[in-house]
Amino acid sequence: MSGFIIAGLDPAPFRPLYGLDDAELAERGVIRMSVDATPGFPCRVSLEDVTPGARVLLLNHEHLAVATPYRQSHAIFVREGVERAARFDNVVPAQLAIRTLSVRAYDADGMMVDADLVEGRDLSAVIGRFFAASTVAYLHAHNAKRGCFAARIDRA
C-alpha cells in the first residue's frame, strides 16, 4: 500500500471566531457549545474528540469546494482556540478509528469515483484499496451516522 496523510483543517479561517460573544457568533451562523461527553464532539482541526468542559464552535463548513455536483458543506465542530492542524502519516487517528465512516474517493476534477462504508479501525485497508486506482486523487471521510465531514485523506 502506498502511504497516506490524514490532515485536520487549517485553523486560520476559524481564528476570527475565537472569543466572539454568542450574539456575534449567531450573526455568523455559529453556535458555541460546552462539551459534556466524549466521544461526541470531534474537532476537525485537531482530529481529536474534545474533552468535557471545553468549548467548541458548531458551524457550517464547505469541505468540498469543487465546481461539480459533488460540492458539499456540512456542520462541523472546531475546538475554540485550537491553533494547529493535526497531521497523521500512515496512521488513523483515534477519532476516526472509533467511528463508522463513509469514505468517498474523488478524481482530480472533484468527481466521486467510488465510495464505501467502513469501521474506522479498518480505514487503512480501504485507503489502500482506493489509492490503488490511479484515477483517485484524494479521499474524504465522513461520519456515517450524521454525515459530517471528518477528514481529508491524501497520498503521501
PDB file of C-alpha atoms in Angstrom:
ATOM      1  CA  MET A   1       0.000   0.000   0.000  1.00  0.00           C
ATOM      2  CA  SER A   2       1.193   3.489  -0.751  1.00  0.00           C
ATOM      3  CA  GLY A   3       1.441   5.949   2.124  1.00  0.00           C
ATOM      4  CA  PHE A   4      -1.286   8.339   3.153  1.00  0.00           C
ATOM      5  CA  ILE A   5      -1.768  11.549   5.111  1.00  0.00           C
ATOM      6  CA  ILE A   6      -4.845  12.372   7.178  1.00  0.00           C
ATOM      7  CA  ALA A   7      -4.850  16.079   7.993  1.00  0.00           C
ATOM      8  CA  GLY A   8      -7.040  18.351  10.073  1.00  0.00           C
ATOM      9  CA  LEU A   9      -8.459  21.563   8.673  1.00  0.00           C
ATOM     10  CA  ASP A  10      -6.356  24.717   8.644  1.00  0.00           C
ATOM     11  CA  PRO A  11      -7.356  26.723  11.751  1.00  0.00           C
ATOM     12  CA  ALA A  12      -6.870  30.121  10.027  1.00  0.00           C
ATOM     13  CA  PRO A  13     -10.482  30.563   8.826  1.00  0.00           C
ATOM     14  CA  PHE A  14     -11.791  29.802  12.323  1.00  0.00           C
ATOM     15  CA  ARG A  15      -9.476  32.091  14.334  1.00  0.00           C
ATOM     16  CA  PRO A  16     -11.627  35.212  13.816  1.00  0.00           C
ATOM     17  CA  LEU A  17     -14.463  33.357  15.599  1.00  0.00           C
ATOM     18  CA  TYR A  18     -12.467  32.558  18.749  1.00  0.00           C
ATOM     19  CA  GLY A  19     -13.601  34.707  21.650  1.00  0.00           C
ATOM     20  CA  LEU A  20     -16.590  36.319  19.952  1.00  0.00           C
ATOM     21  CA  ASP A  21     -19.646  36.599  22.151  1.00  0.00           C
ATOM     22  CA  ASP A  22     -22.660  34.421  21.432  1.00  0.00           C
ATOM     23  CA  ALA A  23     -24.555  37.213  19.649  1.00  0.00           C
ATOM     24  CA  GLU A  24     -21.612  37.880  17.312  1.00  0.00           C
ATOM     25  CA  LEU A  25     -21.328  34.160  16.608  1.00  0.00           C
ATOM     26  CA  ALA A  26     -25.069  33.930  15.920  1.00  0.00           C
ATOM     27  CA  GLU A  27     -24.752  36.713  13.320  1.00  0.00           C
ATOM     28  CA  ARG A  28     -22.309  34.420  11.507  1.00  0.00           C
ATOM     29  CA  GLY A  29     -24.465  31.309  11.894  1.00  0.00           C
ATOM     30  CA  VAL A  30     -22.149  29.775  14.517  1.00  0.00           C
ATOM     31  CA  ILE A  31     -23.125  28.223  17.858  1.00  0.00           C
ATOM     32  CA  ARG A  32     -20.791  27.861  20.847  1.00  0.00           C
ATOM     33  CA  MET A  33     -21.334  24.678  22.833  1.00  0.00           C
ATOM     34  CA  SER A  34     -19.876  23.278  26.047  1.00  0.00           C
ATOM     35  CA  VAL A  35     -18.669  19.720  25.675  1.00  0.00           C
ATOM     36  CA  ASP A  36     -20.473  17.407  28.088  1.00  0.00           C
ATOM     37  CA  ALA A  37     -19.374  13.956  26.869  1.00  0.00           C
ATOM     38  CA  THR A  38     -16.652  12.183  24.988  1.00  0.00           C
ATOM     39  CA  PRO A  39     -16.695  10.931  22.356  1.00  0.00           C
ATOM     40  CA  GLY A  40     -19.230  13.172  20.723  1.00  0.00           C
ATOM     41  CA  PHE A  41     -17.589  16.474  19.793  1.00  0.00           C
ATOM     42  CA  PRO A  42     -14.889  15.709  17.191  1.00  0.00           C
ATOM     43  CA  CYS A  43     -12.726  18.740  16.360  1.00  0.00           C
ATOM     44  CA  ARG A  44     -11.988  18.880  12.625  1.00  0.00           C
ATOM     45  CA  VAL A  45      -8.741  20.808  13.140  1.00  0.00           C
ATOM     46  CA  SER A  46      -7.069  18.729  15.869  1.00  0.00           C
ATOM     47  CA  LEU A  47      -8.769  15.464  14.807  1.00  0.00           C
ATOM     48  CA  GLU A  48      -9.388  14.702  18.472  1.00  0.00           C
ATOM     49  CA  ASP A  49     -12.573  14.261  20.447  1.00  0.00           C
ATOM     50  CA  VAL A  50     -12.814  17.333  22.649  1.00  0.00           C
ATOM     51  CA  THR A  51     -12.790  16.701  26.396  1.00  0.00           C
ATOM     52  CA  PRO A  52     -15.739  17.580  28.639  1.00  0.00           C
ATOM     53  CA  GLY A  53     -15.655  21.139  29.939  1.00  0.00           C
ATOM     54  CA  ALA A  54     -14.039  22.560  26.813  1.00  0.00           C
ATOM     55  CA  ARG A  55     -15.903  24.706  24.320  1.00  0.00           C
ATOM     56  CA  VAL A  56     -16.475  24.051  20.649  1.00  0.00           C
ATOM     57  CA  LEU A  57     -17.879  26.054  17.794  1.00  0.00           C
ATOM     58  CA  LEU A  58     -20.547  24.405  15.653  1.00  0.00           C
ATOM     59  CA  LEU A  59     -20.583  25.872  12.173  1.00  0.00           C
ATOM     60  CA  ASN A  60     -21.212  25.068   8.548  1.00  0.00           C
ATOM     61  CA  HIS A  61     -18.045  24.431   6.556  1.00  0.00           C
ATOM     62  CA  GLU A  62     -17.607  23.926   2.831  1.00  0.00           C
ATOM     63  CA  HIS A  63     -15.280  20.931   2.732  1.00  0.00           C
ATOM     64  CA  LEU A  64     -15.573  20.154  -0.969  1.00  0.00           C
ATOM     65  CA  ALA A  65     -15.403  23.434  -2.887  1.00  0.00           C
ATOM     66  CA  VAL A  66     -15.452  21.966  -6.386  1.00  0.00           C
ATOM     67  CA  ALA A  67     -17.363  23.029  -9.493  1.00  0.00           C
ATOM     68  CA  THR A  68     -19.191  19.709  -9.757  1.00  0.00           C
ATOM     69  CA  PRO A  69     -22.492  18.345  -8.458  1.00  0.00           C
ATOM     70  CA  TYR A  70     -20.491  16.913  -5.535  1.00  0.00           C
ATOM     71  CA  ARG A  71     -19.777  20.344  -3.998  1.00  0.00           C
ATOM     72  CA  GLN A  72     -20.504  19.947  -0.277  1.00  0.00           C
ATOM     73  CA  SER A  73     -20.764  21.708   3.049  1.00  0.00           C
ATOM     74  CA  HIS A  74     -21.959  20.434   6.399  1.00  0.00           C
ATOM     75  CA  ALA A  75     -21.857  21.157  10.113  1.00  0.00           C
ATOM     76  CA  ILE A  76     -18.536  20.608  11.898  1.00  0.00           C
ATOM     77  CA  PHE A  77     -17.100  21.164  15.364  1.00  0.00           C
ATOM     78  CA  VAL A  78     -13.942  23.187  15.958  1.00  0.00           C
ATOM     79  CA  ARG A  79     -12.440  23.355  19.452  1.00  0.00           C
ATOM     80  CA  GLU A  80     -12.344  27.038  20.320  1.00  0.00           C
ATOM     81  CA  GLY A  81      -8.746  28.257  20.420  1.00  0.00           C
ATOM     82  CA  VAL A  82      -7.168  25.327  18.541  1.00  0.00           C
ATOM     83  CA  GLU A  83      -4.114  26.650  16.700  1.00  0.00           C
ATOM     84  CA  ARG A  84      -2.532  23.721  14.889  1.00  0.00           C
ATOM     85  CA  ALA A  85      -3.925  21.352  12.294  1.00  0.00           C
ATOM     86  CA  ALA A  86      -3.262  17.704  13.044  1.00  0.00           C
ATOM     87  CA  ARG A  87      -1.304  15.565  10.624  1.00  0.00           C
ATOM     88  CA  PHE A  88      -1.175  11.780  10.733  1.00  0.00           C
ATOM     89  CA  ASP A  89       1.213   9.989   8.374  1.00  0.00           C
ATOM     90  CA  ASN A  90       0.161   6.393   7.666  1.00  0.00           C
ATOM     91  CA  VAL A  91      -1.809   6.345  10.930  1.00  0.00           C
ATOM     92  CA  VAL A  92      -5.553   6.519  11.509  1.00  0.00           C
ATOM     93  CA  PRO A  93      -6.286   8.948  14.374  1.00  0.00           C
ATOM     94  CA  ALA A  94      -8.316   7.560  17.277  1.00  0.00           C
ATOM     95  CA  GLN A  95     -11.151   9.977  16.489  1.00  0.00           C
ATOM     96  CA  LEU A  96     -11.702   8.197  13.162  1.00  0.00           C
ATOM     97  CA  ALA A  97     -10.818   4.698  14.343  1.00  0.00           C
ATOM     98  CA  ILE A  98     -13.753   4.566  16.792  1.00  0.00           C
ATOM     99  CA  ARG A  99     -16.438   5.596  14.301  1.00  0.00           C
ATOM    100  CA  THR A 100     -18.276   4.098  11.356  1.00  0.00           C
ATOM    101  CA  LEU A 101     -17.212   6.093   8.310  1.00  0.00           C
ATOM    102  CA  SER A 102     -18.394   6.783   4.811  1.00  0.00           C
ATOM    103  CA  VAL A 103     -15.268   7.099   2.669  1.00  0.00           C
ATOM    104  CA  ARG A 104     -15.626   8.843  -0.680  1.00  0.00           C
ATOM    105  CA  ALA A 105     -12.994   8.765  -3.436  1.00  0.00           C
ATOM    106  CA  TYR A 106     -12.645  11.733  -5.804  1.00  0.00           C
ATOM    107  CA  ASP A 107     -10.709  12.281  -9.002  1.00  0.00           C
ATOM    108  CA  ALA A 108      -8.661  15.398  -9.739  1.00  0.00           C
ATOM    109  CA  ASP A 109     -11.770  17.130 -11.149  1.00  0.00           C
ATOM    110  CA  GLY A 110     -13.783  16.667  -7.952  1.00  0.00           C
ATOM    111  CA  MET A 111     -15.967  13.873  -9.299  1.00  0.00           C
ATOM    112  CA  MET A 112     -16.765  10.995  -6.963  1.00  0.00           C
ATOM    113  CA  VAL A 113     -15.423   7.771  -8.460  1.00  0.00           C
ATOM    114  CA  ASP A 114     -16.005   5.329  -5.583  1.00  0.00           C
ATOM    115  CA  ALA A 115     -17.330   5.126  -2.023  1.00  0.00           C
ATOM    116  CA  ASP A 116     -17.634   2.628   0.805  1.00  0.00           C
ATOM    117  CA  LEU A 117     -18.745   2.252   4.422  1.00  0.00           C
ATOM    118  CA  VAL A 118     -16.076   1.093   6.865  1.00  0.00           C
ATOM    119  CA  GLU A 119     -15.462   0.731  10.558  1.00  0.00           C
ATOM    120  CA  GLY A 120     -12.731   3.248  11.353  1.00  0.00           C
ATOM    121  CA  ARG A 121     -10.397   0.581  12.701  1.00  0.00           C
ATOM    122  CA  ASP A 122     -10.360  -0.837   9.124  1.00  0.00           C
ATOM    123  CA  LEU A 123      -9.852   2.513   7.387  1.00  0.00           C
ATOM    124  CA  SER A 124      -6.233   1.838   6.335  1.00  0.00           C
ATOM    125  CA  ALA A 125      -7.311  -1.086   4.163  1.00  0.00           C
ATOM    126  CA  VAL A 126      -9.969   0.995   2.388  1.00  0.00           C
ATOM    127  CA  ILE A 127      -7.455   3.804   1.822  1.00  0.00           C
ATOM    128  CA  GLY A 128      -5.063   1.309   0.246  1.00  0.00           C
ATOM    129  CA  ARG A 129      -7.783  -0.137  -1.980  1.00  0.00           C
ATOM    130  CA  PHE A 130      -8.946   3.279  -3.176  1.00  0.00           C
ATOM    131  CA  PHE A 131      -5.441   4.641  -3.736  1.00  0.00           C
ATOM    132  CA  ALA A 132      -4.597   1.543  -5.808  1.00  0.00           C
ATOM    133  CA  ALA A 133      -6.735   3.155  -8.525  1.00  0.00           C
ATOM    134  CA  SER A 134      -4.788   5.783 -10.466  1.00  0.00           C
ATOM    135  CA  THR A 135      -7.993   7.787 -11.032  1.00  0.00           C
ATOM    136  CA  VAL A 136      -8.351   8.540  -7.298  1.00  0.00           C
ATOM    137  CA  ALA A 137      -6.775  11.879  -6.325  1.00  0.00           C
ATOM    138  CA  TYR A 138      -7.965  12.145  -2.692  1.00  0.00           C
ATOM    139  CA  LEU A 139     -10.498  10.800  -0.216  1.00  0.00           C
ATOM    140  CA  HIS A 140     -12.976  12.331   2.169  1.00  0.00           C
ATOM    141  CA  ALA A 141     -14.093  10.542   5.318  1.00  0.00           C
ATOM    142  CA  HIS A 142     -17.486  11.379   6.803  1.00  0.00           C
ATOM    143  CA  ASN A 143     -19.117  10.190   9.982  1.00  0.00           C
ATOM    144  CA  ALA A 144     -21.652   7.694   8.670  1.00  0.00           C
ATOM    145  CA  LYS A 145     -24.382   8.392  11.225  1.00  0.00           C
ATOM    146  CA  ARG A 146     -24.661  12.164  10.941  1.00  0.00           C
ATOM    147  CA  GLY A 147     -22.924  12.668   7.603  1.00  0.00           C
ATOM    148  CA  CYS A 148     -20.459  15.242   8.952  1.00  0.00           C
ATOM    149  CA  PHE A 149     -17.154  15.739   7.155  1.00  0.00           C
ATOM    150  CA  ALA A 150     -14.449  14.099   9.268  1.00  0.00           C
ATOM    151  CA  ALA A 151     -11.156  14.463   7.370  1.00  0.00           C
ATOM    152  CA  ARG A 152      -9.413  14.622   4.022  1.00  0.00           C
ATOM    153  CA  ILE A 153      -7.005  11.850   3.110  1.00  0.00           C
ATOM    154  CA  ASP A 154      -4.219  12.369   0.572  1.00  0.00           C
ATOM    155  CA  ARG A 155      -1.465  10.215  -0.856  1.00  0.00           C
ATOM    156  CA  ALA A 156       1.842  10.637   0.947  1.00  0.00           C
TER     157      ALA A 156
END
